[in-house]
Amino acid sequence: MTCHIDYQAPDGLLEGKIVLISGASAGIGRAAAMSYARHGATVILLGRSVSRLEGVYDAIEAMGAPQPAIFPLNLESATSQDYRAVAAKLEKEFGRLDGLLHNASILGERVAVEAYDPELWAKVMQVNFTATLGLTQVLLPLLERSASASVIFTSSSVGRRGRANWGAYSTSKFATEGLMQILADEHQGSAIRFNSLNPGATRTVMRQSAYPDEDPRVLRTPEEIMPTYLWLMGPDSESVNGQAFDAQPPKT
Ligand SMILES: NC(=O)c1ccc[n+]([C@@H]2O[C@H](COP(=O)([O-])OP(=O)(O)OC[C@H]3O[C@@H](n4cnc5c(N)ncnc54)[C@H](OP(=O)(O)O)[C@@H]3O)[C@@H](O)[C@H]2O)c1
């Protein structure tokens, strides 16, 4: 797995690009939205907490970056009609899509498969995988209108190797990796590329829920892991399709 943590993005890397980020209200998604906007992209902030999304919107406006847009959507209850509404609004307002960062996810519970609540398992699969699939399906025609589009699926180390007590979360990330590979193969030679990115241990609310006893100060912040997010969204990764990346080097 390659990592581009030392990548130095030029200021105008994403100038003129239209990029949608799911789960843009907090953690890594918020940092990615801010970072993409700072590098010139018009970012579409998708998520469920409108007040938090408005906070990101205001922070982007205050930087003097291109005016963002807020698309509220709760991925837990979203239906195919909602996904189509997102695509229709995007088409009307922007006409195409150059980048898509699938980032929104929930953790679920940390118990053995035998004890896992099946309803919670289904909820985790809905938010982390089914919604990702639904959004990708309706957004493909808009991505096809881009001269060069990048779709990034957020993975995890437990989406590449299963681990005890990671149940639905791990399964959803394996499914996400599979979807990425299928789409990459289906669109080989096209102007859209599909890759996955594992952020690695990062100082966010989700990480704290998964490891409540850990001192968060030992972890990189979302802002510190942005180089690979920028590299994979920008033109320097244009020839890369169907690959799995890490945002941080492996622990030594
Ligand atoms: N942090 C890590 O160490 C780590 C490690 C490996 C992989 N990852 C992956 O990195 C991604 C970001 O994680 P994070 O640590 O930044 O998590 P986080 O701080 O918990 O943020 C998750 C984001 O997803 C959104 N979200 C959750 N449920 C949603 C729903 N039903 N509808 C719409 N949006 C929803 C949240 O919105 P609200 O603001 O409304 O809650 C929030 O914006 C995830 O895919 C995660 O699996 C993280």
CSV table of C-alpha atoms and ligand atoms in Angstrom, one decimal:
chain,number,residue,atom,x,y,z
A,1,MET,CA,0.0,0.0,0.0
A,2,THR,CA,1.4,3.4,-1.0
A,3,CYS,CA,1.2,6.5,1.1
A,4,HIS,CA,1.7,10.1,-0.1
A,5,ILE,CA,2.0,11.9,3.2
A,6,ASP,CA,4.9,14.0,1.9
A,7,TYR,CA,3.0,15.2,-1.1
A,8,GLN,CA,3.1,19.0,-1.5
A,9,ALA,CA,0.0,20.2,-3.3
A,10,PRO,CA,0.3,23.3,-5.4
A,11,ASP,CA,-2.1,26.1,-4.3
A,12,GLY,CA,-4.4,25.8,-7.3
A,13,LEU,CA,-4.4,22.0,-7.5
A,14,LEU,CA,-8.2,21.7,-7.6
A,15,GLU,CA,-9.1,25.0,-9.3
A,16,GLY,CA,-12.3,24.7,-11.3
A,17,LYS,CA,-13.2,21.3,-9.8
A,18,ILE,CA,-16.6,20.4,-8.4
A,19,VAL,CA,-16.1,17.9,-5.5
A,20,LEU,CA,-18.7,16.3,-3.3
A,21,ILE,CA,-17.7,15.1,0.2
A,22,SER,CA,-20.0,12.9,2.3
A,23,GLY,CA,-19.8,13.3,6.0
A,24,ALA,CA,-18.3,16.7,5.5
A,25,SER,CA,-19.5,18.0,8.9
A,26,ALA,CA,-16.9,16.6,11.2
A,27,GLY,CA,-13.6,14.8,11.5
A,28,ILE,CA,-11.7,13.8,8.4
A,29,GLY,CA,-14.6,14.8,6.0
A,30,ARG,CA,-14.5,18.3,7.4
A,31,ALA,CA,-10.8,18.6,7.0
A,32,ALA,CA,-11.0,17.2,3.4
A,33,ALA,CA,-13.7,19.7,2.5
A,34,MET,CA,-11.6,22.6,3.9
A,35,SER,CA,-8.5,21.4,2.3
A,36,TYR,CA,-10.1,20.8,-1.2
A,37,ALA,CA,-11.7,24.3,-1.0
A,38,ARG,CA,-8.4,25.8,0.0
A,39,HIS,CA,-6.9,24.3,-3.1
A,40,GLY,CA,-9.5,25.8,-5.4
A,41,ALA,CA,-12.4,23.3,-5.5
A,42,THR,CA,-16.0,24.2,-5.2
A,43,VAL,CA,-17.1,21.7,-2.5
A,44,ILE,CA,-20.5,20.2,-2.0
A,45,LEU,CA,-20.9,19.4,1.7
A,46,LEU,CA,-23.1,16.4,2.2
A,47,GLY,CA,-24.1,15.2,5.6
A,48,ARG,CA,-26.9,15.0,8.2
A,49,SER,CA,-26.2,17.7,10.7
A,50,VAL,CA,-27.1,21.0,8.9
A,51,SER,CA,-25.8,23.2,11.7
A,52,ARG,CA,-22.4,21.5,11.6
A,53,LEU,CA,-22.4,21.7,7.8
A,54,GLU,CA,-23.2,25.4,8.1
A,55,GLY,CA,-20.1,25.8,10.3
A,56,VAL,CA,-17.9,24.2,7.6
A,57,TYR,CA,-19.6,26.4,5.0
A,58,ASP,CA,-18.9,29.6,7.0
A,59,ALA,CA,-15.2,28.5,7.6
A,60,ILE,CA,-14.8,28.0,3.8
A,61,GLU,CA,-16.4,31.3,3.0
A,62,ALA,CA,-14.1,33.0,5.5
A,63,MET,CA,-11.0,31.6,3.7
A,64,GLY,CA,-12.1,33.3,0.5
A,65,ALA,CA,-12.4,29.9,-1.3
A,66,PRO,CA,-15.0,29.2,-4.0
A,67,GLN,CA,-18.5,29.3,-2.5
A,68,PRO,CA,-19.5,25.8,-1.3
A,69,ALA,CA,-22.9,24.2,-1.3
A,70,ILE,CA,-24.7,22.3,1.4
A,71,PHE,CA,-26.7,19.1,0.6
A,72,PRO,CA,-28.3,17.7,3.7
A,73,LEU,CA,-28.9,14.0,3.7
A,74,ASN,CA,-29.2,11.4,6.4
A,75,LEU,CA,-27.6,8.3,4.9
A,76,GLU,CA,-29.2,6.1,7.4
A,77,SER,CA,-32.7,6.7,6.1
A,78,ALA,CA,-31.9,7.8,2.5
A,79,THR,CA,-33.8,6.1,-0.3
A,80,SER,CA,-33.1,5.8,-4.0
A,81,GLN,CA,-35.4,8.8,-4.4
A,82,ASP,CA,-33.2,10.9,-2.2
A,83,TYR,CA,-30.1,9.8,-4.1
A,84,ARG,CA,-31.8,10.8,-7.4
A,85,ALA,CA,-32.7,14.2,-5.8
A,86,VAL,CA,-29.1,14.8,-4.9
A,87,ALA,CA,-28.0,14.0,-8.5
A,88,ALA,CA,-30.8,16.2,-10.0
A,89,LYS,CA,-29.8,19.2,-7.8
A,90,LEU,CA,-26.2,18.7,-8.6
A,91,GLU,CA,-26.9,18.6,-12.3
A,92,LYS,CA,-29.0,21.7,-12.1
A,93,GLU,CA,-26.5,23.7,-10.1
A,94,PHE,CA,-23.2,22.5,-11.5
A,95,GLY,CA,-23.8,20.3,-14.6
A,96,ARG,CA,-21.1,17.8,-13.7
A,97,LEU,CA,-19.0,16.3,-10.9
A,98,ASP,CA,-15.1,16.1,-10.9
A,99,GLY,CA,-14.6,14.4,-7.5
A,100,LEU,CA,-16.4,12.3,-5.0
A,101,LEU,CA,-15.1,11.5,-1.6
A,102,HIS,CA,-17.1,8.8,0.1
A,103,ASN,CA,-16.2,9.5,3.8
A,104,ALA,CA,-19.4,9.3,6.0
A,105,SER,CA,-19.4,6.2,8.2
A,106,ILE,CA,-20.5,5.0,11.6
A,107,LEU,CA,-18.7,2.6,13.9
A,108,GLY,CA,-21.4,0.3,15.2
A,109,GLU,CA,-20.5,-1.7,18.2
A,110,ARG,CA,-17.3,-3.5,19.2
A,111,VAL,CA,-18.5,-7.0,20.0
A,112,ALA,CA,-18.1,-10.5,18.7
A,113,VAL,CA,-20.2,-11.5,15.7
A,114,GLU,CA,-22.2,-13.9,17.9
A,115,ALA,CA,-23.4,-11.0,20.1
A,116,TYR,CA,-23.8,-8.3,17.4
A,117,ASP,CA,-27.3,-6.8,17.2
A,118,PRO,CA,-28.5,-7.6,13.7
A,119,GLU,CA,-30.5,-4.3,13.4
A,120,LEU,CA,-27.4,-2.3,14.2
A,121,TRP,CA,-25.4,-4.5,11.7
A,122,ALA,CA,-27.9,-3.5,9.0
A,123,LYS,CA,-27.7,0.2,10.0
A,124,VAL,CA,-23.9,0.2,9.7
A,125,MET,CA,-24.1,-1.5,6.3
A,126,GLN,CA,-26.7,1.1,5.2
A,127,VAL,CA,-24.7,4.1,6.1
A,128,ASN,CA,-21.2,2.8,5.3
A,129,PHE,CA,-21.9,0.7,2.2
A,130,THR,CA,-25.4,0.8,0.7
A,131,ALA,CA,-25.6,4.6,0.7
A,132,THR,CA,-22.2,4.7,-0.9
A,133,LEU,CA,-23.4,2.4,-3.6
A,134,GLY,CA,-26.7,4.3,-4.1
A,135,LEU,CA,-25.0,7.7,-4.4
A,136,THR,CA,-22.3,6.4,-6.7
A,137,GLN,CA,-24.9,4.9,-9.1
A,138,VAL,CA,-26.8,8.1,-9.5
A,139,LEU,CA,-23.7,10.3,-9.7
A,140,LEU,CA,-21.9,8.3,-12.4
A,141,PRO,CA,-23.6,10.1,-15.3
A,142,LEU,CA,-22.3,13.5,-13.8
A,143,LEU,CA,-18.8,12.1,-13.2
A,144,GLU,CA,-18.8,10.9,-16.9
A,145,ARG,CA,-19.2,14.6,-17.9
A,146,SER,CA,-15.9,15.5,-16.2
A,147,ALA,CA,-12.7,15.7,-18.3
A,148,SER,CA,-11.0,13.8,-15.4
A,149,ALA,CA,-12.9,12.6,-12.3
A,150,SER,CA,-11.7,10.9,-9.1
A,151,VAL,CA,-13.8,8.8,-6.8
A,152,ILE,CA,-12.3,8.0,-3.4
A,153,PHE,CA,-13.8,5.3,-1.2
A,154,THR,CA,-12.8,5.6,2.5
A,155,SER,CA,-11.6,2.3,3.8
A,156,SER,CA,-9.9,1.1,7.0
A,157,SER,CA,-7.2,-1.3,8.1
A,158,VAL,CA,-10.1,-3.7,9.1
A,159,GLY,CA,-11.5,-3.4,5.5
A,160,ARG,CA,-8.3,-5.1,4.3
A,161,ARG,CA,-7.8,-7.7,7.0
A,162,GLY,CA,-10.6,-8.8,9.3
A,163,ARG,CA,-10.1,-8.4,13.1
A,164,ALA,CA,-12.1,-9.7,16.1
A,165,ASN,CA,-14.9,-7.5,17.3
A,166,TRP,CA,-15.0,-5.2,14.3
A,167,GLY,CA,-18.2,-6.9,12.9
A,168,ALA,CA,-20.3,-4.8,10.6
A,169,TYR,CA,-17.8,-1.9,10.3
A,170,SER,CA,-15.1,-4.2,9.0
A,171,THR,CA,-17.6,-6.0,6.7
A,172,SER,CA,-18.8,-2.7,5.3
A,173,LYS,CA,-15.3,-1.6,4.5
A,174,PHE,CA,-14.5,-5.0,2.7
A,175,ALA,CA,-17.6,-4.4,0.7
A,176,THR,CA,-16.5,-0.9,-0.1
A,177,GLU,CA,-13.1,-2.1,-1.3
A,178,GLY,CA,-14.9,-4.7,-3.5
A,179,LEU,CA,-17.2,-2.0,-5.0
A,180,MET,CA,-14.2,0.2,-5.7
A,181,GLN,CA,-12.4,-2.7,-7.6
A,182,ILE,CA,-15.5,-3.6,-9.6
A,183,LEU,CA,-16.1,0.1,-10.7
A,184,ALA,CA,-12.4,0.6,-11.5
A,185,ASP,CA,-12.6,-2.5,-13.7
A,186,GLU,CA,-15.9,-1.5,-15.4
A,187,HIS,CA,-14.5,2.0,-16.1
A,188,GLN,CA,-10.9,1.0,-17.1
A,189,GLY,CA,-9.7,3.4,-19.8
A,190,SER,CA,-12.3,6.0,-19.0
A,191,ALA,CA,-11.9,9.5,-17.5
A,192,ILE,CA,-13.1,8.3,-14.1
A,193,ARG,CA,-10.8,6.6,-11.6
A,194,PHE,CA,-11.8,4.8,-8.5
A,195,ASN,CA,-9.5,4.2,-5.6
A,196,SER,CA,-9.7,3.5,-1.8
A,197,LEU,CA,-8.0,5.3,1.0
A,198,ASN,CA,-7.4,4.2,4.5
A,199,PRO,CA,-6.9,7.3,6.7
A,200,GLY,CA,-5.2,5.3,9.5
A,201,ALA,CA,-5.5,6.1,13.2
A,202,THR,CA,-6.7,9.8,13.2
A,203,ARG,CA,-7.7,12.1,16.0
A,204,THR,CA,-11.6,12.1,15.6
A,205,VAL,CA,-14.7,11.3,17.5
A,206,MET,CA,-15.0,8.0,15.8
A,207,ARG,CA,-11.5,7.0,16.8
A,208,GLN,CA,-12.2,8.0,20.4
A,209,SER,CA,-15.3,5.9,20.5
A,210,ALA,CA,-13.4,2.9,19.1
A,211,TYR,CA,-10.4,3.4,21.5
A,212,PRO,CA,-11.8,5.2,24.6
A,213,ASP,CA,-8.6,4.6,26.6
A,214,GLU,CA,-6.2,6.0,24.0
A,215,ASP,CA,-4.6,9.4,24.5
A,216,PRO,CA,-5.7,11.2,21.3
A,217,ARG,CA,-2.6,13.4,21.4
A,218,VAL,CA,-0.5,10.5,20.1
A,219,LEU,CA,-2.6,10.5,16.9
A,220,ARG,CA,-2.2,12.6,13.7
A,221,THR,CA,-5.0,15.2,13.2
A,222,PRO,CA,-7.3,15.1,10.2
A,223,GLU,CA,-5.4,18.1,8.8
A,224,GLU,CA,-2.1,16.3,9.0
A,225,ILE,CA,-3.3,13.4,6.8
A,226,MET,CA,-4.6,15.6,4.0
A,227,PRO,CA,-1.6,15.2,1.5
A,228,THR,CA,-2.8,11.8,0.3
A,229,TYR,CA,-6.4,13.1,0.1
A,230,LEU,CA,-5.2,15.9,-2.1
A,231,TRP,CA,-2.9,13.7,-4.2
A,232,LEU,CA,-5.7,11.2,-4.9
A,233,MET,CA,-8.2,14.0,-5.8
A,234,GLY,CA,-5.9,16.0,-8.0
A,235,PRO,CA,-4.3,15.5,-11.4
A,236,ASP,CA,-1.0,13.9,-10.1
A,237,SER,CA,-3.0,10.6,-9.6
A,238,GLU,CA,-4.7,10.7,-12.9
A,239,SER,CA,-3.3,7.4,-14.2
A,240,VAL,CA,-4.1,5.5,-11.0
A,241,ASN,CA,-7.2,3.3,-10.9
A,242,GLY,CA,-8.4,0.4,-8.8
A,243,GLN,CA,-5.8,0.8,-6.1
A,244,ALA,CA,-5.8,0.8,-2.3
A,245,PHE,CA,-3.9,3.6,-0.5
A,246,ASP,CA,-3.0,4.5,3.0
A,247,ALA,CA,-2.9,8.2,4.2
A,248,GLN,CA,-0.3,7.4,6.8
A,249,PRO,CA,2.9,5.3,6.8
A,250,PRO,CA,2.7,2.0,8.7
A,251,LYS,CA,3.7,2.2,12.4
A,252,THR,CA,7.3,1.2,12.8
B,1,LIG,N1,-10.6,8.3,12.5
B,1,LIG,C1,-9.9,7.1,12.3
B,1,LIG,O1,-9.0,6.8,13.0
B,1,LIG,C2,-10.3,6.3,11.1
B,1,LIG,C3,-9.6,5.2,10.8
B,1,LIG,C4,-9.9,4.4,9.7
B,1,LIG,C5,-11.0,4.8,8.9
B,1,LIG,N2,-11.7,5.9,9.2
B,1,LIG,C6,-12.8,6.3,8.3
B,1,LIG,O2,-12.7,7.6,7.9
B,1,LIG,C7,-14.0,8.2,7.7
B,1,LIG,C8,-14.2,9.4,8.5
B,1,LIG,O3,-14.1,9.0,9.9
B,1,LIG,P1,-14.0,10.1,11.1
B,1,LIG,O4,-13.0,9.5,12.0
B,1,LIG,O5,-13.7,11.4,10.6
B,1,LIG,O6,-15.4,10.0,11.7
B,1,LIG,P2,-16.3,11.0,12.5
B,1,LIG,O7,-15.5,12.0,13.2
B,1,LIG,O8,-17.3,10.2,13.3
B,1,LIG,O9,-17.2,11.7,11.3
B,1,LIG,C9,-18.0,10.9,10.5
B,1,LIG,C10,-18.8,11.8,9.6
B,1,LIG,O10,-19.8,11.0,8.9
B,1,LIG,C11,-21.0,11.6,9.1
B,1,LIG,N3,-22.2,10.7,9.2
B,1,LIG,C12,-22.3,9.7,10.1
B,1,LIG,N4,-23.5,9.1,10.0
B,1,LIG,C13,-24.1,9.8,8.9
B,1,LIG,C14,-25.4,9.6,8.3
B,1,LIG,N5,-26.3,8.8,8.8
B,1,LIG,N6,-25.7,10.5,7.3
B,1,LIG,C15,-24.8,11.4,6.9
B,1,LIG,N7,-23.6,11.6,7.4
B,1,LIG,C16,-23.3,10.8,8.5
B,1,LIG,C17,-20.9,12.4,10.4
B,1,LIG,O11,-21.9,13.4,10.4
B,1,LIG,P3,-22.5,14.1,11.8
B,1,LIG,O12,-21.7,15.3,11.9
B,1,LIG,O13,-23.9,14.3,11.5
B,1,LIG,O14,-22.3,13.0,12.8
B,1,LIG,C18,-19.5,13.0,10.2
B,1,LIG,O15,-19.5,14.0,9.3
B,1,LIG,C19,-14.9,7.1,7.9
B,1,LIG,O16,-15.3,6.4,6.7
B,1,LIG,C20,-14.2,6.1,8.8
B,1,LIG,O17,-14.7,4.8,8.7
B,1,LIG,C21,-11.4,6.7,10.3
